[in-house]
Amino acid sequence: MTTNADLLSRRNAAVVRGIGHTTPISASHARNAELWDVEGRRYIDFSGGIAVLNTGHCHPKVIAAVQKQLSHFTHTCFQVVMYEPYIELAERLNALAPIAGPLKSALFSTGAEATENAIKIARAATKRAGVIAFAGAFHGRTALASALTGKVLPYKKDFGPALPNVWHAPFPAPETGVSVEESLKCIDFIFKADCGPSGIAAIIIEPVQGEGGFHQAPAELMRGLRRLCDDHGIVFIVDEVQTGFGRTGTMFAMEHYDVSPDVICVAKSLAGGFPLSGVIGKASIMDVADPGGLGGTYAGNPLACAAALAVLDVMEEERLPQRAQRIGEHLRGWLERVRVRNDVVAIADIRGPGAMVAFDIVKERNGRDPDAETTKRIIQRAYENGLILLSCGTSANTIRILVPLTASDETIDEGLAILEKALAV
Ligand SMILES: Cc1ncc(COP(=O)(O)O)c(C=O)c1O
């Protein structure tokens, strides 16, 4: 039998160190919120492959749609011979996105490609170069995406100078101690110190910072950014790669706000485990780039488009955004009850909209000092007892829960029972 240890040792010999791994196991198979390793051990999956599996592992409708597409063709390159699943998905995304007016979409493969292309599109539409992003943000690891990403370690260290014309404003959150007013003031400083507003093509923000620790952008910030963009002809881009598709209790997290963006980036749970991303936006902005300037050999792969169409059906049929609300309430209620107990580690802020729930581990009860060591230990203990969990946050002391929205109450409670043990002092 192949063992996890064998595969780990082959991995270490053959695969680069720069690609990290949370657990030392290799998967054999997975269904909904459960995963089995190559030695037959079962795990509850609270990671969803980093926010990709809102519809769970191998949702039968997603698999059936992909199998049907497999029997027709797997690739033509949309730029060479078009196909209906791509066109239909663009139509459905345009109809769903919370942006008024005629919309158009472009499909790609990864989240980083979506954020990069959103910036390219904004630059083409405005004929400007500058971009403002936020500290603590994560927009991907490719050259332009990592320039947008607001975290040096481990995303920028040793990789040379970041691409120019990108500036970061502080993200307002209790953790950063920055208010909305201060954050907007910093953008004003950027306008004065680095690049006037007439040189800024886009402002890009996650409605809820994902890797940054599940901090939700305050409504007042979003209104302020919308105002700035309107005043100066700047494209307002939101990155919904992690928040998208039901996770926050609405299809898009932007539905929680009373302002809308010009462009939205999507990926991850859009295609239930198949590599697909997209940029959706106002047609007047999206259509400026010349033919050939956007796209990619595999961009909008037909198998991934078929999967995404099935994901959108499942979201609607199984009312997954509503289910996310209920899961979120259950998780937050459970965490609140556990937090007051003396036999568990010190848990601080419990936060996040819908089922995008996270909590901080701190050194002392009622304190704010981040405890990254204990956080690591909790994740390791959870894994040893059969629960796959992820951390996040700029101080590496946040535990995030991204359980599939299709998971049964029993499976979620089984996962929470393991988490309870892992949180014990
Ligand atoms: C908000 C956000 N944007 C972009 C990305 C990059 O996506 P990918 O890893 O598919 O390139 C991520 C990935 O975690 C993300 O969370």
XYZ file of C-alpha atoms and ligand atoms in Angstrom, residues 50-51 109-113 115 138-142 145 206 208-211 239-243 267-268 277 400, ligand 1:
44
model
C -9.095 26.936 0.347
C -12.643 28.162 -0.274
C -8.318 29.815 -14.980
C -6.976 31.126 -11.656
C -7.815 33.860 -9.172
C -4.507 35.605 -9.883
C -5.371 35.698 -13.582
C -7.147 40.069 -10.618
C -4.312 38.773 -1.025
C -4.838 38.927 -4.777
C -2.561 36.076 -5.949
C 1.069 35.087 -6.486
C 1.833 36.000 -10.114
C -1.137 39.922 -8.531
C -11.704 42.269 -1.111
C -13.883 40.450 3.232
C -10.124 39.997 3.393
C -9.578 36.247 3.029
C -5.921 35.370 3.635
C -11.997 40.760 -5.577
C -14.666 38.166 -4.712
C -12.384 35.206 -5.390
C -12.720 33.952 -1.787
C -16.033 35.593 -0.771
C -12.809 32.129 -9.067
C -12.529 29.312 -6.475
C -11.969 32.334 -12.862
C -10.910 30.101 9.466
C -9.204 37.068 -2.591
C -8.285 36.254 -3.450
N -7.871 36.742 -4.624
C -7.059 36.049 -5.438
C -6.578 34.813 -5.075
C -5.650 34.061 -5.982
O -6.267 32.937 -6.491
P -5.400 31.766 -7.146
O -4.647 31.116 -6.034
O -6.421 30.887 -7.794
O -4.490 32.420 -8.148
C -6.976 34.260 -3.844
C -6.477 32.936 -3.402
O -6.519 32.552 -2.277
C -7.846 34.994 -3.010
O -8.254 34.519 -1.821
